């Protein structure tokens, strides 16, 4: 008998309120339960304001839930302090945002090296070789020394993807990674995530409004008013 694999992500009855204890307290997530298996490629959709970004920020350990259990790769997170969360995030999660959040003063190569520097305090030769290879893989060979301002929107987002993948995360979270791009760039960026998922078995959870891209995922989770309405 084989035991089922540990989910890379498990949410149990997650609630999130803003402005707790004030007279404008509002609950925006009303008990989300969800599990993702390793290598799953999942789209998250829902109307504006339904709580998608809030949910992604909680899963990405950038915000804490008000209540409920969040386990990443089998590890419960509620008792971790900020340093523990940062460590787990660095070791497990790659985040791609709608706007790339690259550091404008740094080159593409330096931006991709940042997670290694944050995790290990320095960029080793191996980390640099890996960053160069990732940039080549996202089609940016030759752009290593360009700053974000010298690159197109699609190219900037590809640098952001290379950065998110630089520590080979087992879980990739992408919040409308193509929302800002033309169709051709959007397809390229989506294709890169699919490729990384296939080659490294990284699970992906992608917020998208684009039904075409959602159709390219293996599973579709739909959020309405802070609740999962279909999966
Ligand atoms: N920091 C905050 N303080 C108070 N309310 C917030 C905060 N962040 C989000 N909200 C509220 O939580 C709800 C969910 O917002 P969220 O950004 O998660 O939605 P979304 O599904 O990502 O929307 P969109 O598709 O527009 O990105 C909204 O009603 C929003 O106004
Ligand atoms: Mg959002």
GROMACS .gro file of C-alpha atoms in nm, residues 7 22 27 30 49 51 60 64 71 87 89 95 97 103 108 110 123 127 139 148 172-173 178 182 191 207 213 225:
model
   28
    7UNK     CA    1  -0.012   1.807  -0.027
   22UNK     CA    2  -1.311   4.833   1.483
   27UNK     CA    3  -1.453   3.945   0.687
   30UNK     CA    4  -1.527   3.303   0.497
   49UNK     CA    5  -1.307   4.185  -0.475
   51UNK     CA    6  -1.064   3.770  -0.220
   60UNK     CA    7   0.240   3.312   0.018
   64UNK     CA    8  -0.169   3.588   0.827
   71UNK     CA    9   0.011   2.399   0.599
   87UNK     CA   10   1.256   3.105   0.586
   89UNK     CA   11   0.868   3.118   0.207
   95UNK     CA   12   0.575   3.461  -0.612
   97UNK     CA   13   0.284   3.955  -0.911
  103UNK     CA   14   1.417   4.673  -0.851
  108UNK     CA   15   1.804   4.173  -1.486
  110UNK     CA   16   2.095   4.108  -1.021
  123UNK     CA   17   2.540   3.524  -0.460
  127UNK     CA   18   2.365   3.092  -0.810
  139UNK     CA   19   1.437   3.408  -2.371
  148UNK     CA   20   1.404   4.692  -1.603
  172UNK     CA   21   0.457   2.892  -0.750
  173UNK     CA   22   0.195   3.156  -0.675
  178UNK     CA   23  -0.030   3.824  -1.746
  182UNK     CA   24  -0.056   4.176  -2.465
  191UNK     CA   25   0.395   2.886  -2.131
  207UNK     CA   26  -0.499   3.394  -1.049
  213UNK     CA   27  -0.545   3.076  -1.987
  225UNK     CA   28  -1.750   3.668  -0.211
   0.00000   0.00000   0.00000
